[in-house]
Amino acid sequence: AQGPGARERRRGGAVGRRPAQGPEARERRRGGGDSSPRGGRGSARQPGKQPVAAGQGAPGHVGLVGFGPAGTALAVALLGAGAEVTVIEGDTQTLAETLAEVAAHHDQSVQAGRLTAARREAEWERIDGSTDLRELESADMAIVTGAAGNAEAERLMAEIDRVLGPGGMLAVLGDGTGLAALASATGRPEAVIALIPARPFAQARVIEVGVTGETREDVVAAGFQLVRRLGRIAVRSGVSGGGIGRRVGHALRHAMD
């Protein structure tokens, strides 16, 4: 089963220590029995309302596919900026571990005084997870972490493209390598960008918005607004040879040889 009820059961292992405020309680409040994708959050959309179109501001609902350290930092940053986040992992164990990482980061921030308990719970209200890509249907942007230009990544991009709603954008978090091929694997190459941190994401102050020759300007603008919403500096770059940082690094290493 892949519906919201199954998603609620999957969350139990990751966040059971805060049942009154965690995703289980949230799912019940939002009508977790709804069989439509995204359960309560999807049902909150008015009937017939169109998805957010590319370029109409920073994405408000972001899907994260795949995780790792960069994904954790990005999820925390998105939640802190007020976005709704849907985490997609390949299996339930990894999903539980991923959500537990975000919960642990929140708890550490509360203990260090960087976050209030009330703010933690408010942010936790905006994150959910699934192993079903169809949960991305209502996302304004789906971000794939760690994807490189290879056949497996291209298949994943194509699968996401098939479930993402009209107006949805795709982004790849990484060094921008193979972006043109990844974009071409979708039915919306004009709506695909790369997000290229100058350093590991948690420490990065500058994030390049990588584009191809097909990327629409309103999609680029949405990428810039997202980066700024995260409190980072956005820089536009082409990615024919990777991002700016990658090219500068290569040039420096070549000069030192």
PDB file of N, CA, C and O in Angstrom, residues 106-178:
ATOM      1  N   HIS A 106      16.462  19.165  14.266  1.00  0.00           N
ATOM      2  CA  HIS A 106      15.551  20.072  14.960  1.00  0.00           C
ATOM      3  C   HIS A 106      15.792  20.040  16.465  1.00  0.00           C
ATOM      4  O   HIS A 106      15.854  21.092  17.121  1.00  0.00           O
ATOM      5  N   ASP A 107      15.910  18.841  17.026  1.00  0.00           N
ATOM      6  CA  ASP A 107      16.113  18.713  18.463  1.00  0.00           C
ATOM      7  C   ASP A 107      17.425  19.365  18.898  1.00  0.00           C
ATOM      8  O   ASP A 107      17.491  20.044  19.934  1.00  0.00           O
ATOM      9  N   GLN A 108      18.483  19.181  18.111  1.00  0.00           N
ATOM     10  CA  GLN A 108      19.766  19.801  18.428  1.00  0.00           C
ATOM     11  C   GLN A 108      19.664  21.326  18.391  1.00  0.00           C
ATOM     12  O   GLN A 108      20.252  22.023  19.229  1.00  0.00           O
ATOM     13  N   SER A 109      18.900  21.839  17.431  1.00  0.00           N
ATOM     14  CA  SER A 109      18.728  23.292  17.326  1.00  0.00           C
ATOM     15  C   SER A 109      17.959  23.839  18.515  1.00  0.00           C
ATOM     16  O   SER A 109      18.256  24.933  19.011  1.00  0.00           O
ATOM     17  N   VAL A 110      16.966  23.088  19.001  1.00  0.00           N
ATOM     18  CA  VAL A 110      16.221  23.517  20.188  1.00  0.00           C
ATOM     19  C   VAL A 110      17.134  23.516  21.408  1.00  0.00           C
ATOM     20  O   VAL A 110      17.157  24.469  22.196  1.00  0.00           O
ATOM     21  N   GLN A 111      17.907  22.451  21.565  1.00  0.00           N
ATOM     22  CA  GLN A 111      18.810  22.348  22.709  1.00  0.00           C
ATOM     23  C   GLN A 111      19.870  23.451  22.698  1.00  0.00           C
ATOM     24  O   GLN A 111      20.281  23.936  23.746  1.00  0.00           O
ATOM     25  N   ALA A 112      20.287  23.867  21.495  1.00  0.00           N
ATOM     26  CA  ALA A 112      21.306  24.911  21.387  1.00  0.00           C
ATOM     27  C   ALA A 112      20.712  26.316  21.433  1.00  0.00           C
ATOM     28  O   ALA A 112      21.456  27.298  21.403  1.00  0.00           O
ATOM     29  N   GLY A 113      19.399  26.405  21.505  1.00  0.00           N
ATOM     30  CA  GLY A 113      18.769  27.714  21.580  1.00  0.00           C
ATOM     31  C   GLY A 113      18.591  28.411  20.247  1.00  0.00           C
ATOM     32  O   GLY A 113      18.221  29.590  20.210  1.00  0.00           O
ATOM     33  N   ARG A 114      18.854  27.704  19.156  1.00  0.00           N
ATOM     34  CA  ARG A 114      18.698  28.313  17.838  1.00  0.00           C
ATOM     35  C   ARG A 114      17.258  28.236  17.331  1.00  0.00           C
ATOM     36  O   ARG A 114      16.889  28.911  16.368  1.00  0.00           O
ATOM     37  N   LEU A 115      16.440  27.416  17.985  1.00  0.00           N
ATOM     38  CA  LEU A 115      15.078  27.171  17.552  1.00  0.00           C
ATOM     39  C   LEU A 115      14.213  26.948  18.782  1.00  0.00           C
ATOM     40  O   LEU A 115      14.638  26.276  19.727  1.00  0.00           O
ATOM     41  N   THR A 116      13.028  27.532  18.795  1.00  0.00           N
ATOM     42  CA  THR A 116      12.117  27.288  19.911  1.00  0.00           C
ATOM     43  C   THR A 116      11.373  25.974  19.678  1.00  0.00           C
ATOM     44  O   THR A 116      11.250  25.504  18.541  1.00  0.00           O
ATOM     45  N   ALA A 117      10.882  25.395  20.749  1.00  0.00           N
ATOM     46  CA  ALA A 117      10.119  24.159  20.615  1.00  0.00           C
ATOM     47  C   ALA A 117       8.874  24.372  19.765  1.00  0.00           C
ATOM     48  O   ALA A 117       8.494  23.513  18.962  1.00  0.00           O
ATOM     49  N   ALA A 118       8.237  25.536  19.925  1.00  0.00           N
ATOM     50  CA  ALA A 118       7.038  25.825  19.128  1.00  0.00           C
ATOM     51  C   ALA A 118       7.380  25.932  17.644  1.00  0.00           C
ATOM     52  O   ALA A 118       6.638  25.432  16.784  1.00  0.00           O
ATOM     53  N   ARG A 119       8.512  26.562  17.343  1.00  0.00           N
ATOM     54  CA  ARG A 119       8.931  26.674  15.938  1.00  0.00           C
ATOM     55  C   ARG A 119       9.278  25.296  15.366  1.00  0.00           C
ATOM     56  O   ARG A 119       8.973  24.995  14.212  1.00  0.00           O
ATOM     57  N   ARG A 120       9.905  24.454  16.181  1.00  0.00           N
ATOM     58  CA  ARG A 120      10.212  23.101  15.739  1.00  0.00           C
ATOM     59  C   ARG A 120       8.941  22.370  15.332  1.00  0.00           C
ATOM     60  O   ARG A 120       8.884  21.744  14.270  1.00  0.00           O
ATOM     61  N   GLU A 121       7.921  22.432  16.168  1.00  0.00           N
ATOM     62  CA  GLU A 121       6.684  21.730  15.858  1.00  0.00           C
ATOM     63  C   GLU A 121       5.997  22.330  14.640  1.00  0.00           C
ATOM     64  O   GLU A 121       5.413  21.606  13.830  1.00  0.00           O
ATOM     65  N   ALA A 122       6.087  23.656  14.483  1.00  0.00           N
ATOM     66  CA  ALA A 122       5.486  24.297  13.313  1.00  0.00           C
ATOM     67  C   ALA A 122       6.179  23.838  12.036  1.00  0.00           C
ATOM     68  O   ALA A 122       5.534  23.580  11.013  1.00  0.00           O
ATOM     69  N   GLU A 123       7.505  23.716  12.097  1.00  0.00           N
ATOM     70  CA  GLU A 123       8.245  23.249  10.924  1.00  0.00           C
ATOM     71  C   GLU A 123       7.948  21.777  10.659  1.00  0.00           C
ATOM     72  O   GLU A 123       7.811  21.351   9.506  1.00  0.00           O
ATOM     73  N   TRP A 124       7.838  20.988  11.730  1.00  0.00           N
ATOM     74  CA  TRP A 124       7.566  19.562  11.549  1.00  0.00           C
ATOM     75  C   TRP A 124       6.201  19.321  10.928  1.00  0.00           C
ATOM     76  O   TRP A 124       5.955  18.309  10.289  1.00  0.00           O
ATOM     77  N   GLU A 125       5.294  20.278  11.117  1.00  0.00           N
ATOM     78  CA  GLU A 125       3.974  20.176  10.490  1.00  0.00           C
ATOM     79  C   GLU A 125       4.071  20.204   8.969  1.00  0.00           C
ATOM     80  O   GLU A 125       3.151  19.766   8.281  1.00  0.00           O
ATOM     81  N   ARG A 126       5.170  20.729   8.436  1.00  0.00           N
ATOM     82  CA  ARG A 126       5.271  20.940   6.987  1.00  0.00           C
ATOM     83  C   ARG A 126       6.124  19.898   6.277  1.00  0.00           C
ATOM     84  O   ARG A 126       6.462  20.085   5.104  1.00  0.00           O
ATOM     85  N   ILE A 127       6.479  18.802   6.942  1.00  0.00           N
ATOM     86  CA  ILE A 127       7.276  17.779   6.276  1.00  0.00           C
ATOM     87  C   ILE A 127       6.543  16.442   6.332  1.00  0.00           C
ATOM     88  O   ILE A 127       5.897  16.111   7.316  1.00  0.00           O
ATOM     89  N   ASP A 128       6.588  15.715   5.231  1.00  0.00           N
ATOM     90  CA  ASP A 128       6.100  14.349   5.228  1.00  0.00           C
ATOM     91  C   ASP A 128       6.990  13.530   4.306  1.00  0.00           C
ATOM     92  O   ASP A 128       7.920  14.055   3.686  1.00  0.00           O
ATOM     93  N   GLY A 129       6.733  12.233   4.237  1.00  0.00           N
ATOM     94  CA  GLY A 129       7.600  11.373   3.438  1.00  0.00           C
ATOM     95  C   GLY A 129       6.853  10.193   2.871  1.00  0.00           C
ATOM     96  O   GLY A 129       5.789   9.809   3.360  1.00  0.00           O
ATOM     97  N   SER A 130       7.408   9.603   1.830  1.00  0.00           N
ATOM     98  CA  SER A 130       6.783   8.463   1.172  1.00  0.00           C
ATOM     99  C   SER A 130       7.840   7.719   0.360  1.00  0.00           C
ATOM    100  O   SER A 130       8.922   8.240   0.091  1.00  0.00           O
ATOM    101  N   THR A 131       7.503   6.496  -0.036  1.00  0.00           N
ATOM    102  CA  THR A 131       8.325   5.756  -0.998  1.00  0.00           C
ATOM    103  C   THR A 131       7.675   5.783  -2.385  1.00  0.00           C
ATOM    104  O   THR A 131       8.160   5.123  -3.295  1.00  0.00           O
ATOM    105  N   ASP A 132       6.608   6.540  -2.524  1.00  0.00           N
ATOM    106  CA  ASP A 132       5.827   6.589  -3.761  1.00  0.00           C
ATOM    107  C   ASP A 132       6.027   7.930  -4.451  1.00  0.00           C
ATOM    108  O   ASP A 132       5.646   8.979  -3.912  1.00  0.00           O
ATOM    109  N   LEU A 133       6.599   7.918  -5.644  1.00  0.00           N
ATOM    110  CA  LEU A 133       6.844   9.159  -6.376  1.00  0.00           C
ATOM    111  C   LEU A 133       5.559   9.922  -6.674  1.00  0.00           C
ATOM    112  O   LEU A 133       5.593  11.136  -6.890  1.00  0.00           O
ATOM    113  N   ARG A 134       4.426   9.235  -6.682  1.00  0.00           N
ATOM    114  CA  ARG A 134       3.167   9.919  -6.972  1.00  0.00           C
ATOM    115  C   ARG A 134       2.825  10.977  -5.933  1.00  0.00           C
ATOM    116  O   ARG A 134       1.994  11.856  -6.187  1.00  0.00           O
ATOM    117  N   GLU A 135       3.472  10.917  -4.775  1.00  0.00           N
ATOM    118  CA  GLU A 135       3.254  11.937  -3.755  1.00  0.00           C
ATOM    119  C   GLU A 135       3.789  13.302  -4.192  1.00  0.00           C
ATOM    120  O   GLU A 135       3.536  14.316  -3.547  1.00  0.00           O
ATOM    121  N   LEU A 136       4.532  13.343  -5.313  1.00  0.00           N
ATOM    122  CA  LEU A 136       5.071  14.599  -5.822  1.00  0.00           C
ATOM    123  C   LEU A 136       4.099  15.309  -6.755  1.00  0.00           C
ATOM    124  O   LEU A 136       4.411  16.380  -7.264  1.00  0.00           O
ATOM    125  N   GLU A 137       2.935  14.724  -6.959  1.00  0.00           N
ATOM    126  CA  GLU A 137       2.006  15.263  -7.949  1.00  0.00           C
ATOM    127  C   GLU A 137       1.715  16.748  -7.753  1.00  0.00           C
ATOM    128  O   GLU A 137       1.624  17.515  -8.715  1.00  0.00           O
ATOM    129  N   SER A 138       1.559  17.183  -6.503  1.00  0.00           N
ATOM    130  CA  SER A 138       1.189  18.574  -6.242  1.00  0.00           C
ATOM    131  C   SER A 138       2.384  19.472  -5.945  1.00  0.00           C
ATOM    132  O   SER A 138       2.204  20.647  -5.613  1.00  0.00           O
ATOM    133  N   ALA A 139       3.611  18.944  -6.064  1.00  0.00           N
ATOM    134  CA  ALA A 139       4.800  19.748  -5.759  1.00  0.00           C
ATOM    135  C   ALA A 139       5.009  20.831  -6.820  1.00  0.00           C
ATOM    136  O   ALA A 139       4.786  20.614  -8.006  1.00  0.00           O
ATOM    137  N   ASP A 140       5.456  21.998  -6.367  1.00  0.00           N
ATOM    138  CA  ASP A 140       5.820  23.059  -7.300  1.00  0.00           C
ATOM    139  C   ASP A 140       7.182  22.783  -7.924  1.00  0.00           C
ATOM    140  O   ASP A 140       7.440  23.178  -9.056  1.00  0.00           O
ATOM    141  N   MET A 141       8.057  22.117  -7.152  1.00  0.00           N
ATOM    142  CA  MET A 141       9.390  21.746  -7.654  1.00  0.00           C
ATOM    143  C   MET A 141       9.821  20.441  -7.010  1.00  0.00           C
ATOM    144  O   MET A 141       9.604  20.234  -5.816  1.00  0.00           O
ATOM    145  N   ALA A 142      10.404  19.557  -7.793  1.00  0.00           N
ATOM    146  CA  ALA A 142      11.017  18.334  -7.273  1.00  0.00           C
ATOM    147  C   ALA A 142      12.521  18.464  -7.435  1.00  0.00           C
ATOM    148  O   ALA A 142      12.997  18.761  -8.534  1.00  0.00           O
ATOM    149  N   ILE A 143      13.250  18.270  -6.347  1.00  0.00           N
ATOM    150  CA  ILE A 143      14.708  18.387  -6.370  1.00  0.00           C
ATOM    151  C   ILE A 143      15.312  17.008  -6.161  1.00  0.00           C
ATOM    152  O   ILE A 143      15.037  16.339  -5.160  1.00  0.00           O
ATOM    153  N   VAL A 144      16.135  16.587  -7.106  1.00  0.00           N
ATOM    154  CA  VAL A 144      16.812  15.301  -7.019  1.00  0.00           C
ATOM    155  C   VAL A 144      18.219  15.561  -6.496  1.00  0.00           C
ATOM    156  O   VAL A 144      18.977  16.338  -7.089  1.00  0.00           O
ATOM    157  N   THR A 145      18.576  14.937  -5.385  1.00  0.00           N
ATOM    158  CA  THR A 145      19.885  15.177  -4.793  1.00  0.00           C
ATOM    159  C   THR A 145      20.887  14.131  -5.282  1.00  0.00           C
ATOM    160  O   THR A 145      20.570  12.950  -5.361  1.00  0.00           O
ATOM    161  N   GLY A 146      22.067  14.598  -5.632  1.00  0.00           N
ATOM    162  CA  GLY A 146      23.156  13.698  -5.994  1.00  0.00           C
ATOM    163  C   GLY A 146      23.038  13.042  -7.351  1.00  0.00           C
ATOM    164  O   GLY A 146      23.772  12.104  -7.652  1.00  0.00           O
ATOM    165  N   ALA A 147      22.131  13.509  -8.208  1.00  0.00           N
ATOM    166  CA  ALA A 147      21.980  12.881  -9.530  1.00  0.00           C
ATOM    167  C   ALA A 147      23.106  13.325 -10.451  1.00  0.00           C
ATOM    168  O   ALA A 147      23.485  14.484 -10.488  1.00  0.00           O
ATOM    169  N   ALA A 148      23.655  12.388 -11.194  1.00  0.00           N
ATOM    170  CA  ALA A 148      24.677  12.685 -12.203  1.00  0.00           C
ATOM    171  C   ALA A 148      24.123  12.278 -13.565  1.00  0.00           C
ATOM    172  O   ALA A 148      23.087  11.628 -13.660  1.00  0.00           O
ATOM    173  N   GLY A 149      24.817  12.689 -14.604  1.00  0.00           N
ATOM    174  CA  GLY A 149      24.351  12.396 -15.947  1.00  0.00           C
ATOM    175  C   GLY A 149      24.609  10.957 -16.340  1.00  0.00           C
ATOM    176  O   GLY A 149      25.551  10.661 -17.073  1.00  0.00           O
ATOM    177  N   ASN A 150      23.795  10.028 -15.847  1.00  0.00           N
ATOM    178  CA  ASN A 150      23.922   8.634 -16.241  1.00  0.00           C
ATOM    179  C   ASN A 150      22.533   8.061 -16.501  1.00  0.00           C
ATOM    180  O   ASN A 150      21.509   8.704 -16.242  1.00  0.00           O
ATOM    181  N   ALA A 151      22.496   6.855 -17.031  1.00  0.00           N
ATOM    182  CA  ALA A 151      21.218   6.269 -17.442  1.00  0.00           C
ATOM    183  C   ALA A 151      20.249   6.120 -16.282  1.00  0.00           C
ATOM    184  O   ALA A 151      19.043   6.369 -16.427  1.00  0.00           O
ATOM    185  N   GLU A 152      20.749   5.719 -15.119  1.00  0.00           N
ATOM    186  CA  GLU A 152      19.875   5.541 -13.964  1.00  0.00           C
ATOM    187  C   GLU A 152      19.245   6.863 -13.551  1.00  0.00           C
ATOM    188  O   GLU A 152      18.040   6.936 -13.254  1.00  0.00           O
ATOM    189  N   ALA A 153      20.054   7.930 -13.514  1.00  0.00           N
ATOM    190  CA  ALA A 153      19.531   9.241 -13.141  1.00  0.00           C
ATOM    191  C   ALA A 153      18.528   9.738 -14.172  1.00  0.00           C
ATOM    192  O   ALA A 153      17.517  10.362 -13.827  1.00  0.00           O
ATOM    193  N   GLU A 154      18.793   9.465 -15.441  1.00  0.00           N
ATOM    194  CA  GLU A 154      17.861   9.891 -16.489  1.00  0.00           C
ATOM    195  C   GLU A 154      16.530   9.171 -16.356  1.00  0.00           C
ATOM    196  O   GLU A 154      15.464   9.780 -16.550  1.00  0.00           O
ATOM    197  N   ARG A 155      16.556   7.891 -16.006  1.00  0.00           N
ATOM    198  CA  ARG A 155      15.302   7.158 -15.796  1.00  0.00           C
ATOM    199  C   ARG A 155      14.522   7.749 -14.625  1.00  0.00           C
ATOM    200  O   ARG A 155      13.294   7.882 -14.679  1.00  0.00           O
ATOM    201  N   LEU A 156      15.231   8.102 -13.556  1.00  0.00           N
ATOM    202  CA  LEU A 156      14.569   8.689 -12.397  1.00  0.00           C
ATOM    203  C   LEU A 156      13.926  10.027 -12.769  1.00  0.00           C
ATOM    204  O   LEU A 156      12.783  10.304 -12.378  1.00  0.00           O
ATOM    205  N   MET A 157      14.654  10.849 -13.520  1.00  0.00           N
ATOM    206  CA  MET A 157      14.102  12.126 -13.933  1.00  0.00           C
ATOM    207  C   MET A 157      12.843  11.924 -14.772  1.00  0.00           C
ATOM    208  O   MET A 157      11.849  12.654 -14.624  1.00  0.00           O
ATOM    209  N   ALA A 158      12.866  10.936 -15.654  1.00  0.00           N
ATOM    210  CA  ALA A 158      11.702  10.664 -16.491  1.00  0.00           C
ATOM    211  C   ALA A 158      10.512  10.206 -15.651  1.00  0.00           C
ATOM    212  O   ALA A 158       9.364  10.592 -15.909  1.00  0.00           O
ATOM    213  N   GLU A 159      10.771   9.396 -14.621  1.00  0.00           N
ATOM    214  CA  GLU A 159       9.702   8.923 -13.749  1.00  0.00           C
ATOM    215  C   GLU A 159       9.082  10.086 -12.974  1.00  0.00           C
ATOM    216  O   GLU A 159       7.856  10.165 -12.822  1.00  0.00           O
ATOM    217  N   ILE A 160       9.917  10.975 -12.473  1.00  0.00           N
ATOM    218  CA  ILE A 160       9.401  12.135 -11.742  1.00  0.00           C
ATOM    219  C   ILE A 160       8.585  13.020 -12.669  1.00  0.00           C
ATOM    220  O   ILE A 160       7.516  13.522 -12.306  1.00  0.00           O
ATOM    221  N   ASP A 161       9.073  13.210 -13.878  1.00  0.00           N
ATOM    222  CA  ASP A 161       8.374  14.037 -14.853  1.00  0.00           C
ATOM    223  C   ASP A 161       6.958  13.512 -15.106  1.00  0.00           C
ATOM    224  O   ASP A 161       6.012  14.288 -15.256  1.00  0.00           O
ATOM    225  N   ARG A 162       6.797  12.195 -15.119  1.00  0.00           N
ATOM    226  CA  ARG A 162       5.494  11.603 -15.409  1.00  0.00           C
ATOM    227  C   ARG A 162       4.475  11.862 -14.303  1.00  0.00           C
ATOM    228  O   ARG A 162       3.272  11.923 -14.573  1.00  0.00           O
ATOM    229  N   VAL A 163       4.933  12.016 -13.059  1.00  0.00           N
ATOM    230  CA  VAL A 163       3.987  12.191 -11.954  1.00  0.00           C
ATOM    231  C   VAL A 163       3.831  13.647 -11.528  1.00  0.00           C
ATOM    232  O   VAL A 163       2.834  14.008 -10.894  1.00  0.00           O
ATOM    233  N   LEU A 164       4.811  14.474 -11.867  1.00  0.00           N
ATOM    234  CA  LEU A 164       4.773  15.881 -11.472  1.00  0.00           C
ATOM    235  C   LEU A 164       3.658  16.599 -12.228  1.00  0.00           C
ATOM    236  O   LEU A 164       3.483  16.401 -13.428  1.00  0.00           O
ATOM    237  N   GLY A 165       2.914  17.430 -11.522  1.00  0.00           N
ATOM    238  CA  GLY A 165       1.774  18.099 -12.134  1.00  0.00           C
ATOM    239  C   GLY A 165       2.175  19.173 -13.129  1.00  0.00           C
ATOM    240  O   GLY A 165       3.345  19.566 -13.234  1.00  0.00           O
ATOM    241  N   PRO A 166       1.194  19.676 -13.887  1.00  0.00           N
ATOM    242  CA  PRO A 166       1.454  20.761 -14.840  1.00  0.00           C
ATOM    243  C   PRO A 166       2.030  21.975 -14.123  1.00  0.00           C
ATOM    244  O   PRO A 166       1.578  22.337 -13.039  1.00  0.00           O
ATOM    245  N   GLY A 167       3.015  22.599 -14.712  1.00  0.00           N
ATOM    246  CA  GLY A 167       3.644  23.755 -14.082  1.00  0.00           C
ATOM    247  C   GLY A 167       4.741  23.396 -13.109  1.00  0.00           C
ATOM    248  O   GLY A 167       5.458  24.277 -12.631  1.00  0.00           O
ATOM    249  N   GLY A 168       4.893  22.104 -12.775  1.00  0.00           N
ATOM    250  CA  GLY A 168       5.935  21.687 -11.848  1.00  0.00           C
ATOM    251  C   GLY A 168       7.314  21.792 -12.467  1.00  0.00           C
ATOM    252  O   GLY A 168       7.492  21.570 -13.671  1.00  0.00           O
ATOM    253  N   MET A 169       8.289  22.136 -11.650  1.00  0.00           N
ATOM    254  CA  MET A 169       9.670  22.280 -12.100  1.00  0.00           C
ATOM    255  C   MET A 169      10.529  21.172 -11.514  1.00  0.00           C
ATOM    256  O   MET A 169      10.194  20.594 -10.480  1.00  0.00           O
ATOM    257  N   LEU A 170      11.637  20.892 -12.168  1.00  0.00           N
ATOM    258  CA  LEU A 170      12.600  19.893 -11.707  1.00  0.00           C
ATOM    259  C   LEU A 170      13.948  20.562 -11.492  1.00  0.00           C
ATOM    260  O   LEU A 170      14.352  21.437 -12.262  1.00  0.00           O
ATOM    261  N   ALA A 171      14.639  20.144 -10.439  1.00  0.00           N
ATOM    262  CA  ALA A 171      15.985  20.649 -10.172  1.00  0.00           C
ATOM    263  C   ALA A 171      16.876  19.496  -9.744  1.00  0.00           C
ATOM    264  O   ALA A 171      16.406  18.509  -9.175  1.00  0.00           O
ATOM    265  N   VAL A 172      18.148  19.642 -10.024  1.00  0.00           N
ATOM    266  CA  VAL A 172      19.149  18.653  -9.622  1.00  0.00           C
ATOM    267  C   VAL A 172      20.124  19.350  -8.689  1.00  0.00           C
ATOM    268  O   VAL A 172      20.707  20.376  -9.048  1.00  0.00           O
ATOM    269  N   LEU A 173      20.281  18.821  -7.479  1.00  0.00           N
ATOM    270  CA  LEU A 173      21.239  19.365  -6.529  1.00  0.00           C
ATOM    271  C   LEU A 173      22.543  18.604  -6.675  1.00  0.00           C
ATOM    272  O   LEU A 173      22.609  17.403  -6.430  1.00  0.00           O
ATOM    273  N   GLY A 174      23.593  19.299  -7.106  1.00  0.00           N
ATOM    274  CA  GLY A 174      24.880  18.641  -7.332  1.00  0.00           C
ATOM    275  C   GLY A 174      25.829  19.597  -8.005  1.00  0.00           C
ATOM    276  O   GLY A 174      25.769  20.812  -7.788  1.00  0.00           O
ATOM    277  N   ASP A 175      26.697  19.056  -8.872  1.00  0.00           N
ATOM    278  CA  ASP A 175      27.675  19.927  -9.533  1.00  0.00           C
ATOM    279  C   ASP A 175      27.251  20.324 -10.942  1.00  0.00           C
ATOM    280  O   ASP A 175      27.999  20.983 -11.663  1.00  0.00           O
ATOM    281  N   GLY A 176      26.055  19.923 -11.345  1.00  0.00           N
ATOM    282  CA  GLY A 176      25.540  20.323 -12.654  1.00  0.00           C
ATOM    283  C   GLY A 176      25.981  19.450 -13.801  1.00  0.00           C
ATOM    284  O   GLY A 176      25.565  19.658 -14.939  1.00  0.00           O
ATOM    285  N   THR A 177      26.814  18.438 -13.520  1.00  0.00           N
ATOM    286  CA  THR A 177      27.300  17.568 -14.581  1.00  0.00           C
ATOM    287  C   THR A 177      26.140  16.813 -15.233  1.00  0.00           C
ATOM    288  O   THR A 177      25.297  16.240 -14.549  1.00  0.00           O
ATOM    289  N   GLY A 178      26.091  16.832 -16.547  1.00  0.00           N
ATOM    290  CA  GLY A 178      25.079  16.081 -17.283  1.00  0.00           C
ATOM    291  C   GLY A 178      23.689  16.676 -17.231  1.00  0.00           C
ATOM    292  O   GLY A 178      22.704  15.978 -17.521  1.00  0.00           O
TER     293      GLY A 178
END
